[in-house]
PDB file of C-alpha atoms in Angstrom:
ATOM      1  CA  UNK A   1       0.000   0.000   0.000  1.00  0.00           C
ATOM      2  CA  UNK A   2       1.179   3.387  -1.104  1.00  0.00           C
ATOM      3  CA  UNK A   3       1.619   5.722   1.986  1.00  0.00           C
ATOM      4  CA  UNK A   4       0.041   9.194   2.728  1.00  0.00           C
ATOM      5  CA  UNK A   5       1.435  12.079   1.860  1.00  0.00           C
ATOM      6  CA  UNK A   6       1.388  14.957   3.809  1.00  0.00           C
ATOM      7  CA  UNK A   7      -1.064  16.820   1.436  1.00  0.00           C
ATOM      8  CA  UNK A   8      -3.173  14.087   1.333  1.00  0.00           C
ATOM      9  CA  UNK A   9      -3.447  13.895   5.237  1.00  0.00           C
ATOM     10  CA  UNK A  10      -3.858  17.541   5.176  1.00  0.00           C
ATOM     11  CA  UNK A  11      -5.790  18.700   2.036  1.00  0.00           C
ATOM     12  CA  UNK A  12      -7.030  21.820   3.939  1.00  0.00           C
ATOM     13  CA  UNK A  13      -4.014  22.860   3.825  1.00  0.00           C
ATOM     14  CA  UNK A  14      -3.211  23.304   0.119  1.00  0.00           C
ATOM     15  CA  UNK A  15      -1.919  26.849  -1.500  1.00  0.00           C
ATOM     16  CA  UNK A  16      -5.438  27.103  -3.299  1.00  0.00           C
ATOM     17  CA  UNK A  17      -7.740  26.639   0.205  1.00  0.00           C
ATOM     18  CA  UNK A  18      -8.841  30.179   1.113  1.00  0.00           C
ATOM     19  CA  UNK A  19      -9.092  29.252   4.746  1.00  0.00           C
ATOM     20  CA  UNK A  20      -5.209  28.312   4.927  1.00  0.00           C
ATOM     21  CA  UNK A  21      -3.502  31.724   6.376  1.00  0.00           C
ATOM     22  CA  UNK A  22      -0.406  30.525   5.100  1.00  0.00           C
ATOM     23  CA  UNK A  23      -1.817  29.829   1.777  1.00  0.00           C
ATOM     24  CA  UNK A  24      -1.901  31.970  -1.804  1.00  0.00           C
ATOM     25  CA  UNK A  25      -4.471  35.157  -0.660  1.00  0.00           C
ATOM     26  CA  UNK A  26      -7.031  35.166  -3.833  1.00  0.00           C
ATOM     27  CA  UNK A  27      -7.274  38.543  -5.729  1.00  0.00           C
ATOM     28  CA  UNK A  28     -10.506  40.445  -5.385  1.00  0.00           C
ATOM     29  CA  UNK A  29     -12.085  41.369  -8.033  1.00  0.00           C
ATOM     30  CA  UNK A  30     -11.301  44.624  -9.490  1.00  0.00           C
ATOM     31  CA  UNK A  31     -14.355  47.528  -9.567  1.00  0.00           C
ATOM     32  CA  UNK A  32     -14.583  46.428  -5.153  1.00  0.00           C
ATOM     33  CA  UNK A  33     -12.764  48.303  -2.676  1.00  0.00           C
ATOM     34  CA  UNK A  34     -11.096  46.702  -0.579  1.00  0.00           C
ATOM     35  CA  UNK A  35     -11.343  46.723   3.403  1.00  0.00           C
ATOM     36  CA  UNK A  36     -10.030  49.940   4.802  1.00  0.00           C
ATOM     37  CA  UNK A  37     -10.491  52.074   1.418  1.00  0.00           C
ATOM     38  CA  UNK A  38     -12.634  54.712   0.799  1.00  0.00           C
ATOM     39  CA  UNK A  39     -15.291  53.877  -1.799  1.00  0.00           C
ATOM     40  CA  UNK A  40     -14.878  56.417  -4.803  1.00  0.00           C
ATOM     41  CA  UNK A  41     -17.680  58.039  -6.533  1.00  0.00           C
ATOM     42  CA  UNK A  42     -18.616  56.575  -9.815  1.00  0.00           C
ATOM     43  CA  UNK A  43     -17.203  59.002 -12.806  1.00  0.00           C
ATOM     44  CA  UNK A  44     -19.656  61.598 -14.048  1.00  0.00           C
ATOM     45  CA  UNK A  45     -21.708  61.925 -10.346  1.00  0.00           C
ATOM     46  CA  UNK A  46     -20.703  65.077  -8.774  1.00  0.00           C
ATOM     47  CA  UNK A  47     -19.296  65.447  -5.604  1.00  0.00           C
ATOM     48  CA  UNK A  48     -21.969  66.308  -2.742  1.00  0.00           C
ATOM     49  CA  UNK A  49     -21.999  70.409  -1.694  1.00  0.00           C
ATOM     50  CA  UNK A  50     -21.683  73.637  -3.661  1.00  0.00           C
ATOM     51  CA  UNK A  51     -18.945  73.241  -5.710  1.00  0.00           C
ATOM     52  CA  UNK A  52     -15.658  74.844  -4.374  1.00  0.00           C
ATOM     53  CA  UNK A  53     -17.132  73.866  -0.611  1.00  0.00           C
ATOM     54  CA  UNK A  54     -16.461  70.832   1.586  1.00  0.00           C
ATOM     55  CA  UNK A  55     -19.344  68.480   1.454  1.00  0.00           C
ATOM     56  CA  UNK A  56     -22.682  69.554   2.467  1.00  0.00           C
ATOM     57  CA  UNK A  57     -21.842  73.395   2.461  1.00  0.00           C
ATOM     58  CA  UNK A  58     -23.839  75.503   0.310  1.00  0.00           C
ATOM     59  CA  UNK A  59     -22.462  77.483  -2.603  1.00  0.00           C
ATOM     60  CA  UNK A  60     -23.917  81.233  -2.313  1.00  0.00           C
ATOM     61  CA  UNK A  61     -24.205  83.516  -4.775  1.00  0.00           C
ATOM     62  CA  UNK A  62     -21.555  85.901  -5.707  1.00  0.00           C
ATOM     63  CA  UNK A  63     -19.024  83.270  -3.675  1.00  0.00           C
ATOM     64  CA  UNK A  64     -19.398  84.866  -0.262  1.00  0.00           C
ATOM     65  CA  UNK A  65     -21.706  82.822   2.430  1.00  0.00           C
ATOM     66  CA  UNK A  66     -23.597  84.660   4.688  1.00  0.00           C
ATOM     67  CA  UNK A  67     -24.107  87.763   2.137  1.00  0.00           C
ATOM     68  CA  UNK A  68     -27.415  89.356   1.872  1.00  0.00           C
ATOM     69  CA  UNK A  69     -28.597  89.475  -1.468  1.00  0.00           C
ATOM     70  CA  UNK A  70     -31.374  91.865  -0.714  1.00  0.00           C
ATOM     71  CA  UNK A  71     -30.868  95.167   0.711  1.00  0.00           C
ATOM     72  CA  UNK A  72     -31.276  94.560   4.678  1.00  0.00           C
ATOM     73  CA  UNK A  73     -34.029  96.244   7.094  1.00  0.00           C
ATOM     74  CA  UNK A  74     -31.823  98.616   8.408  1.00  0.00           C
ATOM     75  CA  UNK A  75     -29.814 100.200   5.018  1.00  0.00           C
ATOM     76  CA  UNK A  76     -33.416 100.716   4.262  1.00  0.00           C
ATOM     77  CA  UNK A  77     -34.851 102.571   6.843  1.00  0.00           C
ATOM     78  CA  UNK A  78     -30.868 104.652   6.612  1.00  0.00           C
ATOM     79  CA  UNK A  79     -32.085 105.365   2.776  1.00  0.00           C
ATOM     80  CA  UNK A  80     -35.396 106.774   3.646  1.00  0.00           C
ATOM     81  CA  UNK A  81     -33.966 108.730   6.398  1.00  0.00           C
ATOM     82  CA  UNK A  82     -31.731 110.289   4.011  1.00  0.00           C
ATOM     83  CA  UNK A  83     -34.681 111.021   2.141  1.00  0.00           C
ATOM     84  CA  UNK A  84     -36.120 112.916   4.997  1.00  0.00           C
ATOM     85  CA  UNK A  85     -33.247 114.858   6.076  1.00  0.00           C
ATOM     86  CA  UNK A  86     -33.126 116.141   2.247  1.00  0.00           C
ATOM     87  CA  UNK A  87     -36.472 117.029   2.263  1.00  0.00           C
ATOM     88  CA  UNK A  88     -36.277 118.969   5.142  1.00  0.00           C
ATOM     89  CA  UNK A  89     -33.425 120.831   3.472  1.00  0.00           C
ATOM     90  CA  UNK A  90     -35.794 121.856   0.616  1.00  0.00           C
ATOM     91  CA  UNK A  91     -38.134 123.039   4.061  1.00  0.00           C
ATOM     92  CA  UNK A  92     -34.875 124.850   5.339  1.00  0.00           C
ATOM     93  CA  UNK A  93     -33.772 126.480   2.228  1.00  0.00           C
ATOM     94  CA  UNK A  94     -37.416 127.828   1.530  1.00  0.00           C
ATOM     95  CA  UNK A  95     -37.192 129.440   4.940  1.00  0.00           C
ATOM     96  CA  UNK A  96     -33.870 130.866   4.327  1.00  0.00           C
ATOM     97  CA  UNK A  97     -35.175 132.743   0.918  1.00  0.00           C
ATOM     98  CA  UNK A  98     -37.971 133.616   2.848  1.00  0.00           C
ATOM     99  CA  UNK A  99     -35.470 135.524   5.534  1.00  0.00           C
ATOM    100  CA  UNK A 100     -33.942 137.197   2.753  1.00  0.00           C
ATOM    101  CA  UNK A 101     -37.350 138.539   1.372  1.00  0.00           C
ATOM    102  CA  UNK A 102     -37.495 140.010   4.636  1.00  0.00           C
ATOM    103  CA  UNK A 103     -34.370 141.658   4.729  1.00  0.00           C
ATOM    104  CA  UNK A 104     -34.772 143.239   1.449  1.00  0.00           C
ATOM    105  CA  UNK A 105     -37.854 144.317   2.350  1.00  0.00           C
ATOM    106  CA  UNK A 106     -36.727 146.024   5.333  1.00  0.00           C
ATOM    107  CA  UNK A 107     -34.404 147.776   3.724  1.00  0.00           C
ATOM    108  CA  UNK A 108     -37.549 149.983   1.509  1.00  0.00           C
ATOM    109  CA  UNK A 109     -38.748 151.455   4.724  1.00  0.00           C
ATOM    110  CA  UNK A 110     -38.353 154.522   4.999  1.00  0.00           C
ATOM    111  CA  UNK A 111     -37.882 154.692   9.009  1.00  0.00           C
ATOM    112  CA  UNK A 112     -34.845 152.775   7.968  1.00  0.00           C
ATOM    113  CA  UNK A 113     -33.096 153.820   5.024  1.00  0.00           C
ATOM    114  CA  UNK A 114     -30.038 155.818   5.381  1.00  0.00           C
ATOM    115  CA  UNK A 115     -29.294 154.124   8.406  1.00  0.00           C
ATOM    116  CA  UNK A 116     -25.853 152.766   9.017  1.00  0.00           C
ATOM    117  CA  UNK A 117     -26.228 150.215  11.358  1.00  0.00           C
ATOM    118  CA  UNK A 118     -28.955 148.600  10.005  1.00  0.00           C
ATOM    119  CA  UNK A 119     -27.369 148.380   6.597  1.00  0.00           C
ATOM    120  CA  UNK A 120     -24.532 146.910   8.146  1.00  0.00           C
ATOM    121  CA  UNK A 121     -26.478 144.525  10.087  1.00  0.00           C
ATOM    122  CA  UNK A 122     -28.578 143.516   6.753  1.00  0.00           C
ATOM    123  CA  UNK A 123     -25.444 143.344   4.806  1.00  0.00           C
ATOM    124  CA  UNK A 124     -24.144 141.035   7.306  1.00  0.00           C
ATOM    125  CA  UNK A 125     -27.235 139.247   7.561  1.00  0.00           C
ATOM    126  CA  UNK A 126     -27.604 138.652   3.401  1.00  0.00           C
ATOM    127  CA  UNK A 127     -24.440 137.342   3.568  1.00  0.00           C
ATOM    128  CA  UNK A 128     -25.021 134.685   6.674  1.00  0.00           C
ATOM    129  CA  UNK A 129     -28.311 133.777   4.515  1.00  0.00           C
ATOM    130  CA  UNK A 130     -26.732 133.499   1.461  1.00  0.00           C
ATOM    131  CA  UNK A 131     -23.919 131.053   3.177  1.00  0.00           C
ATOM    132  CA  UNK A 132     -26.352 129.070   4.551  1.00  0.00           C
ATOM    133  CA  UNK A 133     -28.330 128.685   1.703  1.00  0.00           C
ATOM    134  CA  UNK A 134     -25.299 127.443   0.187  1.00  0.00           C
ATOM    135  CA  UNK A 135     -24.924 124.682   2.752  1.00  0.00           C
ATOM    136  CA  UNK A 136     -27.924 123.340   2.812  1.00  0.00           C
ATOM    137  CA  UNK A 137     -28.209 123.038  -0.904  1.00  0.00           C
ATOM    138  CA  UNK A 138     -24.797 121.043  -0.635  1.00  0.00           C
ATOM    139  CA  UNK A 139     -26.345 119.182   1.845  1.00  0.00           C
ATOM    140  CA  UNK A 140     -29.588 118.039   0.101  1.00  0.00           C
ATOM    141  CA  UNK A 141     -27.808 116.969  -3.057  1.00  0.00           C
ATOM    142  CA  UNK A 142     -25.467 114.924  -0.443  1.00  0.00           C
ATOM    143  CA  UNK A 143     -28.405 113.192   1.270  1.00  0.00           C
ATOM    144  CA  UNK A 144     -30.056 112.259  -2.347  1.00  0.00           C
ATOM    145  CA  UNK A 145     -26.595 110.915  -3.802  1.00  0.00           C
ATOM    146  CA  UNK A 146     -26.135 109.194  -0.627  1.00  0.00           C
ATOM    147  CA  UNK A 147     -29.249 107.253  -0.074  1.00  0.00           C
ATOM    148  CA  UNK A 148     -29.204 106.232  -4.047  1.00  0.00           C
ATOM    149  CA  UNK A 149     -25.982 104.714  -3.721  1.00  0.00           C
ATOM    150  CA  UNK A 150     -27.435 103.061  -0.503  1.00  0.00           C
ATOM    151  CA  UNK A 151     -28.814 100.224  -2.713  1.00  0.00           C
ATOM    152  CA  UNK A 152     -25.465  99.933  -5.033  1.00  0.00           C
ATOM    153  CA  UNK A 153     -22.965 101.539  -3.416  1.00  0.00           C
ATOM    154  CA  UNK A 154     -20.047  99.822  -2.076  1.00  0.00           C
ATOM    155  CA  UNK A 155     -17.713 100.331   0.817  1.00  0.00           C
ATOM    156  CA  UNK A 156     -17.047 103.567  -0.267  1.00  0.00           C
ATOM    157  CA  UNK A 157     -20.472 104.804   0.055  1.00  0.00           C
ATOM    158  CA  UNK A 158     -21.116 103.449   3.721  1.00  0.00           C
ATOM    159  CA  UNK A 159     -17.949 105.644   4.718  1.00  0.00           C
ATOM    160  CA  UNK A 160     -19.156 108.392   3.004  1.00  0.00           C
ATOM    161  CA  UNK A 161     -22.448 108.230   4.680  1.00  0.00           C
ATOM    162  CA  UNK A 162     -21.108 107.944   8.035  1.00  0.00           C
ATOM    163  CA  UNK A 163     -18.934 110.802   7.509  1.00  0.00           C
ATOM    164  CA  UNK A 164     -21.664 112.637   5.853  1.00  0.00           C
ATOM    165  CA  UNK A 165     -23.588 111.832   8.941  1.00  0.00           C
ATOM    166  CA  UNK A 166     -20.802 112.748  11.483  1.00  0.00           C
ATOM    167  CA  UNK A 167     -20.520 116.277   9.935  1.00  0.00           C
ATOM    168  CA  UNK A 168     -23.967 116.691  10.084  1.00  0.00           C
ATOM    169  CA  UNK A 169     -24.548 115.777  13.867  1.00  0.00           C
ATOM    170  CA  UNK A 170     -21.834 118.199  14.570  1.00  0.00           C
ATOM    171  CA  UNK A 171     -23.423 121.289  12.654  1.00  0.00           C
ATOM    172  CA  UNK A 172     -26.738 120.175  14.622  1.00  0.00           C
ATOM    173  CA  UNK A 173     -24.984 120.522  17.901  1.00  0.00           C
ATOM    174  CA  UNK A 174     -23.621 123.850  17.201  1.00  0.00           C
ATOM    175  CA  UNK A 175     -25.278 126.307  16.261  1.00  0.00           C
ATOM    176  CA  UNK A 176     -28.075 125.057  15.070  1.00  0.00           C
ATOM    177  CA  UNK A 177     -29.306 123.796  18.319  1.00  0.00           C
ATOM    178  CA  UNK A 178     -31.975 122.568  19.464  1.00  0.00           C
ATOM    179  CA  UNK A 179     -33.683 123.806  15.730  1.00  0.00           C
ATOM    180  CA  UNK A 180     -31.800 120.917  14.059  1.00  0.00           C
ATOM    181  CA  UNK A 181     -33.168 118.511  17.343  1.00  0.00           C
ATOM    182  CA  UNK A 182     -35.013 115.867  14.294  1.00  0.00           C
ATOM    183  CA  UNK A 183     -31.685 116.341  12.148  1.00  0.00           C
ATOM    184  CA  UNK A 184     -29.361 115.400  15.437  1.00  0.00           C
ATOM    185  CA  UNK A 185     -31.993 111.828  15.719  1.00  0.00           C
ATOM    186  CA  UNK A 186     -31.804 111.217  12.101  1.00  0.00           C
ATOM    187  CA  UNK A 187     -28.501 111.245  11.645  1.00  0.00           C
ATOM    188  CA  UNK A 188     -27.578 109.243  14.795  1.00  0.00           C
ATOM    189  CA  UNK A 189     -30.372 106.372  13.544  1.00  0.00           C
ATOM    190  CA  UNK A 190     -28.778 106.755   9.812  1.00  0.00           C
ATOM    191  CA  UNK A 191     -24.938 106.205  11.967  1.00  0.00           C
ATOM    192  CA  UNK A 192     -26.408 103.301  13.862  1.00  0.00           C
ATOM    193  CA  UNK A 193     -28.161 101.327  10.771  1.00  0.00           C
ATOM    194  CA  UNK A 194     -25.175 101.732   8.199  1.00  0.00           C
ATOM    195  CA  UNK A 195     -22.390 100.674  10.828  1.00  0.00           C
ATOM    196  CA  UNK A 196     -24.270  97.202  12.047  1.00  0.00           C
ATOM    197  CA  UNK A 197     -23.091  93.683  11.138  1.00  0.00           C
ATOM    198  CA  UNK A 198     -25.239  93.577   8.149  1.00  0.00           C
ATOM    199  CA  UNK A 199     -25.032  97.264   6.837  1.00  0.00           C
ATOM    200  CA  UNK A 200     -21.434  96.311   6.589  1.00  0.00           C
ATOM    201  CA  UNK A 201     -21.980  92.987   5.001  1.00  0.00           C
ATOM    202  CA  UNK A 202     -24.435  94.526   2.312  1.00  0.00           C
ATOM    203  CA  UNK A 203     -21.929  97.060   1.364  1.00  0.00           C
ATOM    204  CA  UNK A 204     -18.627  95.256   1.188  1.00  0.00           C
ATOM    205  CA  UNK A 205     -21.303  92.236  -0.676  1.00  0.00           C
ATOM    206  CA  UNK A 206     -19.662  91.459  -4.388  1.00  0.00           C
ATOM    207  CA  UNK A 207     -21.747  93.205  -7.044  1.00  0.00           C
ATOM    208  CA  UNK A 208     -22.156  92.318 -10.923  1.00  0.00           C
ATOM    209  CA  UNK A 209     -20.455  94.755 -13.017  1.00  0.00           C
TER     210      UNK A 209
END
């Protein structure tokens, strides 16, 4: 009788038996990752996310999260403010021609022509008018430029309205005071709304050119 062999005995433990840890290790199959590998995405299937952002993050427009893309509560309520303020101009400057009216009229009275003081005291008041006048036509056409370039103005235009604004509150101390009192809250409010988180944001936001 022939004897056994050993891989007779043994026929477990073969190169081709799968279970043998000391045997060949069988190729998997290609197209199926192996253990410890990250499965890829099949080609053509985008990746999950906004493109340009890690996985699950949103793409905004214009490339900037957290922009507004519509003019924000507070820019608006600046903007009509604005509004205001130069429409009381127009109120002011009305009431500045009228004081000149005045003056001029003064001066064809009789009780008061020829004399000196009071024509020095009209000349100097023409003048103050007439200065003033001045201003607050500066100042309305400020306040309308301003609150148009509220809704596509940049960063440039929120500093310009705050130092617009800053000017202002100072003339409205002195010497305007207390006539200029609804100028002085206006301009504070118009300070306040431009310089929060979001006036900032909506400003500095990227625009199409």
């Amino acid at each position: 009788m022939r004897p056994r062999t050993s891989t007779e005995e043994h026929p477990k433990m073969s190169f081709g038996d799968p279970n043998n840890p000391y045997g060949q290790q069988q190729q998997q199959p290609q197209g199926q990752p192996g253990y410890g590998y990250p499965q890829q995405a099949p080609q053509g299937v985008p990746p999950q996310g906004g493109y340009g952002y890690p996985g699950g993050a949103p793409a905004y427009p214009g490339g900037y999260p957290g922009v507004p893309q519509t003019m924000p509560g507070g820019v608006k309520a600046a903007r009509v403010m604005l509004y205001v303020i130069a429409g009381l101009q127009v109120v002011g400057v009305g009431v500045l021609f009228a004081a000149l009216a005045l003056i001029e009229r003064l001066k064809q009275e009789p009780d008061l022509q020829g004399n000196a003081q009071f024509e020095d005291m009209a000349k100097l008041g023409s003048g103050v008018l007439y200065g003033l006048i001045a201003l607050a036509v500066v100042y309305l056409v400020a306040s309308i430029v301003l609150a148009i370039q509220c809704g596509k103005g940049g960063n440039g235009a929120r500093i310009g309205i705050m130092v617009y604004a800053g000017l202002g509150i100072v003339l409205s101390l002195y010497p305007f005071f207390p006539l200029s009192l609804v100028h002085l809250v206006l301009l504070i409010l118009v300070i306040v709304f431009v310089a929060k988180s979001d006036g900032s944001a909506w400003f500095n936001r990227q625009r199409n050119v």
